[in-house]
Tab-separated table of C-alpha atoms in Angstrom:
chain	number	residue	atom	x	y	z
A	1	MET	CA	-15.444	10.519	100.694
A	2	SER	CA	-17.885	8.835	98.750
A	3	VAL	CA	-21.876	9.030	99.073
A	4	SER	CA	-22.048	5.525	100.280
A	5	SER	CA	-19.315	6.116	102.805
A	6	ALA	CA	-21.281	9.230	104.100
A	7	ALA	CA	-24.493	7.689	104.258
A	8	LEU	CA	-23.158	4.506	106.029
A	9	ALA	CA	-21.502	6.908	108.573
A	10	ALA	CA	-24.724	8.885	109.086
A	11	ALA	CA	-26.893	5.431	109.605
A	12	SER	CA	-24.217	4.812	112.270
A	13	GLY	CA	-24.670	7.916	113.916
A	14	LEU	CA	-28.494	7.744	113.771
A	15	GLY	CA	-28.087	4.152	115.425
A	16	PHE	CA	-25.356	4.981	117.587
A	17	GLY	CA	-27.293	8.078	118.976
A	18	LEU	CA	-30.755	6.568	119.572
A	19	SER	CA	-29.052	3.602	121.284
A	20	LEU	CA	-27.577	6.569	123.807
A	21	ILE	CA	-30.704	8.288	123.999
A	22	VAL	CA	-33.427	5.935	124.152
A	23	ALA	CA	-33.198	5.090	127.988
A	24	ILE	CA	-35.219	5.887	131.255
A	25	GLY	CA	-33.479	9.221	132.401
A	26	ALA	CA	-34.033	12.568	134.015
A	27	GLN	CA	-34.456	14.497	131.344
A	28	ASN	CA	-36.744	12.044	129.275
A	29	ALA	CA	-38.694	11.684	132.013
A	30	PHE	CA	-39.374	15.474	132.220
A	31	VAL	CA	-40.226	15.389	128.487
A	32	LEU	CA	-42.693	12.729	128.555
A	33	ARG	CA	-44.424	14.522	131.447
A	34	GLN	CA	-44.742	17.560	129.803
A	35	GLY	CA	-45.692	15.955	126.554
A	36	ILE	CA	-48.676	14.226	128.584
A	37	SER	CA	-49.776	17.311	130.237
A	38	GLY	CA	-49.515	19.469	126.958
A	39	ARG	CA	-47.289	22.120	128.326
A	40	HIS	CA	-44.769	24.256	126.623
A	41	VAL	CA	-43.815	20.883	124.757
A	42	PRO	CA	-42.595	22.590	121.760
A	43	ALA	CA	-39.802	24.596	123.980
A	44	VAL	CA	-39.137	21.868	125.990
A	45	VAL	CA	-38.506	19.567	122.858
A	46	ALA	CA	-36.275	22.516	121.123
A	47	VAL	CA	-34.041	22.887	124.451
A	48	CYS	CA	-33.349	19.425	124.315
A	49	ALA	CA	-32.869	18.695	121.153
A	50	VAL	CA	-30.533	21.808	120.659
A	51	SER	CA	-28.619	21.122	123.599
A	52	ASP	CA	-27.971	17.490	122.336
A	53	ILE	CA	-27.080	19.248	119.015
A	54	VAL	CA	-24.584	21.376	120.574
A	55	LEU	CA	-23.186	18.605	122.679
A	56	ILE	CA	-22.926	16.024	119.682
A	57	ALA	CA	-21.290	18.746	117.664
A	58	ALA	CA	-18.420	19.270	120.687
A	59	GLY	CA	-18.005	15.638	120.853
A	60	VAL	CA	-17.160	15.241	117.078
A	61	GLY	CA	-15.145	18.331	117.163
A	62	GLY	CA	-12.864	16.635	119.802
A	63	PHE	CA	-14.257	18.362	123.074
A	64	GLY	CA	-14.168	14.773	124.727
A	65	VAL	CA	-10.353	14.971	124.866
A	66	VAL	CA	-10.579	18.107	126.669
A	67	VAL	CA	-13.378	16.736	129.184
A	68	GLU	CA	-11.361	13.535	129.871
A	69	SER	CA	-8.212	15.645	130.475
A	70	ALA	CA	-9.870	17.888	133.083
A	71	PRO	CA	-11.629	15.250	135.801
A	72	ALA	CA	-12.501	18.265	138.047
A	73	VAL	CA	-14.895	19.550	135.614
A	74	LEU	CA	-17.062	16.483	135.684
A	75	VAL	CA	-16.734	16.163	139.420
A	76	VAL	CA	-18.284	19.354	139.993
A	77	ALA	CA	-21.012	18.613	137.493
A	78	ARG	CA	-21.588	15.255	139.513
A	79	TYR	CA	-22.507	16.719	142.566
A	80	ALA	CA	-24.478	19.785	141.182
A	81	GLY	CA	-26.347	17.285	139.144
A	82	ALA	CA	-26.725	15.117	141.820
A	83	ALA	CA	-28.470	17.883	144.109
A	84	PHE	CA	-30.460	19.132	141.473
A	85	LEU	CA	-32.021	15.319	140.858
A	86	ILE	CA	-32.490	14.461	144.300
A	87	GLY	CA	-34.175	18.221	144.735
A	88	TYR	CA	-36.614	17.716	141.470
A	89	ALA	CA	-37.101	13.744	142.987
A	90	VAL	CA	-38.448	15.504	146.172
A	91	LEU	CA	-40.781	17.673	144.411
A	92	ALA	CA	-41.926	14.366	142.287
A	93	VAL	CA	-42.898	13.035	145.879
A	94	ARG	CA	-44.816	16.214	146.743
A	95	ARG	CA	-46.718	16.096	143.382
A	96	ALA	CA	-47.530	12.504	143.927
A	97	PHE	CA	-48.471	12.531	147.432
A	98	GLY	CA	-49.085	16.240	148.549
A	99	ALA	CA	-52.597	17.839	148.472
A	100	ALA	CA	-52.450	18.419	144.420
A	101	ALA	CA	-52.395	14.922	143.802
A	102	LEU	CA	-56.261	15.144	145.012
A	103	ARG	CA	-56.874	17.197	142.041
A	104	THR	CA	-56.549	16.509	138.031
A	105	GLU	CA	-53.631	17.464	136.411
A	106	ALA	CA	-55.592	19.976	134.435
A	107	GLY	CA	-56.752	21.479	137.291
A	108	ARG	CA	-53.006	22.560	138.525
A	109	ALA	CA	-51.092	25.540	138.016
A	110	THR	CA	-49.205	25.576	135.242
A	111	ALA	CA	-45.624	26.463	135.167
A	112	ALA	CA	-44.395	29.417	133.613
A	113	LEU	CA	-42.581	29.018	130.370
A	114	GLY	CA	-39.408	30.473	131.778
A	115	ALA	CA	-39.368	28.048	134.752
A	116	THR	CA	-40.280	24.755	132.457
A	117	VAL	CA	-37.115	25.938	130.190
A	118	ALA	CA	-34.850	26.591	133.081
A	119	THR	CA	-35.648	22.957	134.313
A	120	SER	CA	-35.319	21.495	130.966
A	121	LEU	CA	-31.544	23.110	130.733
A	122	ALA	CA	-30.724	21.818	134.260
A	123	LEU	CA	-31.829	18.415	133.690
A	124	THR	CA	-29.620	18.469	130.560
A	125	TRP	CA	-26.560	20.434	131.558
A	126	LEU	CA	-26.142	19.564	135.176
A	127	ASN	CA	-26.056	15.752	134.317
A	128	PRO	CA	-22.717	14.345	133.809
A	129	HIS	CA	-23.813	11.294	132.092
A	130	VAL	CA	-24.884	13.732	129.241
A	131	TYR	CA	-21.339	14.865	128.532
A	132	LEU	CA	-19.848	10.965	129.074
A	133	ASP	CA	-22.273	9.868	126.382
A	134	THR	CA	-22.693	12.542	123.648
A	135	VAL	CA	-19.279	14.063	124.139
A	136	VAL	CA	-16.782	11.390	125.488
A	137	LEU	CA	-18.327	8.017	124.395
A	138	LEU	CA	-19.830	9.184	120.757
A	139	GLY	CA	-16.846	11.736	120.310
A	140	SER	CA	-14.587	8.549	120.953
A	141	PHE	CA	-16.751	6.334	118.396
A	142	ALA	CA	-16.717	9.350	115.631
A	143	SER	CA	-12.945	9.656	116.124
A	144	THR	CA	-12.601	5.977	114.177
A	145	TYR	CA	-13.802	7.971	111.115
A	146	ALA	CA	-12.133	9.800	108.789
A	147	SER	CA	-13.334	13.555	108.207
A	148	PRO	CA	-15.431	14.315	106.902
A	149	ASP	CA	-17.482	11.057	107.343
A	150	ARG	CA	-17.429	11.840	111.358
A	151	TRP	CA	-19.321	15.071	110.629
A	152	PHE	CA	-22.029	12.767	108.547
A	153	LEU	CA	-22.028	10.371	111.739
A	154	GLY	CA	-22.533	13.688	113.960
A	155	ALA	CA	-25.347	14.602	111.641
A	156	GLY	CA	-26.969	11.263	112.299
A	157	ALA	CA	-26.884	11.111	116.218
A	158	MET	CA	-28.068	14.611	115.962
A	159	LEU	CA	-30.954	13.667	113.912
A	160	ALA	CA	-31.627	10.768	116.290
A	161	SER	CA	-32.033	13.357	119.136
A	162	VAL	CA	-34.234	15.540	117.293
A	163	LEU	CA	-36.495	12.252	116.276
A	164	TRP	CA	-36.445	11.041	119.713
A	165	PHE	CA	-37.339	14.309	121.437
A	166	THR	CA	-40.166	15.239	118.953
A	167	VAL	CA	-41.526	11.649	118.927
A	168	LEU	CA	-41.734	11.397	122.837
A	169	GLY	CA	-42.718	15.179	123.760
A	170	PHE	CA	-45.626	14.947	120.991
A	171	GLY	CA	-46.495	11.610	120.938
A	172	ALA	CA	-46.837	11.568	124.890
A	173	ARG	CA	-50.094	13.143	124.547
A	174	LEU	CA	-51.752	10.205	123.201
A	175	LEU	CA	-51.432	9.018	126.485
A	176	GLY	CA	-53.696	11.724	128.019
A	177	PRO	CA	-56.706	9.821	128.108
A	178	LEU	CA	-54.921	7.515	130.679
A	179	PHE	CA	-54.328	10.707	132.754
A	180	THR	CA	-57.565	11.923	133.189
A	181	ARG	CA	-57.517	10.623	136.804
A	182	PRO	CA	-55.332	11.903	139.973
A	183	ARG	CA	-54.181	8.317	140.691
A	184	ALA	CA	-52.488	7.895	137.007
A	185	TRP	CA	-50.634	11.055	137.771
A	186	ARG	CA	-49.589	9.746	141.292
A	187	VAL	CA	-48.083	6.724	139.800
A	188	LEU	CA	-46.570	8.451	137.008
A	189	ASP	CA	-44.911	11.150	139.535
A	190	SER	CA	-43.912	8.051	142.025
A	191	ALA	CA	-41.916	6.519	139.236
A	192	ILE	CA	-40.185	9.942	138.078
A	193	ALA	CA	-39.089	10.381	141.556
A	194	ALA	CA	-37.879	6.910	141.723
A	195	VAL	CA	-36.083	7.648	138.820
A	196	LEU	CA	-34.639	10.800	139.645
A	197	LEU	CA	-33.476	9.743	143.159
A	198	GLY	CA	-31.981	6.725	141.894
A	199	LEU	CA	-29.842	8.909	139.243
A	200	GLY	CA	-28.959	11.407	141.925
A	201	VAL	CA	-27.739	8.440	144.439
A	202	GLY	CA	-25.912	7.234	141.440
A	203	LEU	CA	-24.171	10.539	140.841
A	204	LEU	CA	-23.090	11.079	144.461
A	205	CYS	CA	-21.711	6.963	144.596
A	206	GLY	CA	-19.574	7.858	141.761
A	207	GLY	CA	-22.033	6.107	139.103
């Protein structure tokens, strides 16, 4: 192993990781909303980043082969994830069009830290697409590299997750001035509901 090959593997992992994670999804939508509201942002960012690090390590370590050989695991995760996503979409609709929508976000009750962390964990670990992306797809890509270069690739992908969630969670606060009116929160929650509902239905349809 040379320094140049390790650096190239790490750069490939960084780029590949960003290509997988920078997309509209349930996890990113939740982090964005928490970032804009400024609620428990460090905890949410930490949960999402650490979860990705664990999943990426599993993929690089070859756990993707186990997942592919046990499709029943993904089937259970698919239906459980679909139920959670659709349920959370309903909550987003209630936030957007319910009585709470008549008040600004600052005036709403703040969710407890434990509930916020639990939601972050559920949106991550109950989403089978997370396993397919980080464990199976990234794991397959990493298997084309010899050891220890594949672990440098994994480190690059882990860095991508940490950077992305940090920028998304803490950078979203810059959008705060746009969300001083109830209508802005109504639009955001409507968009989040549409994304989550689409993902949930997609899972039920086997997507």
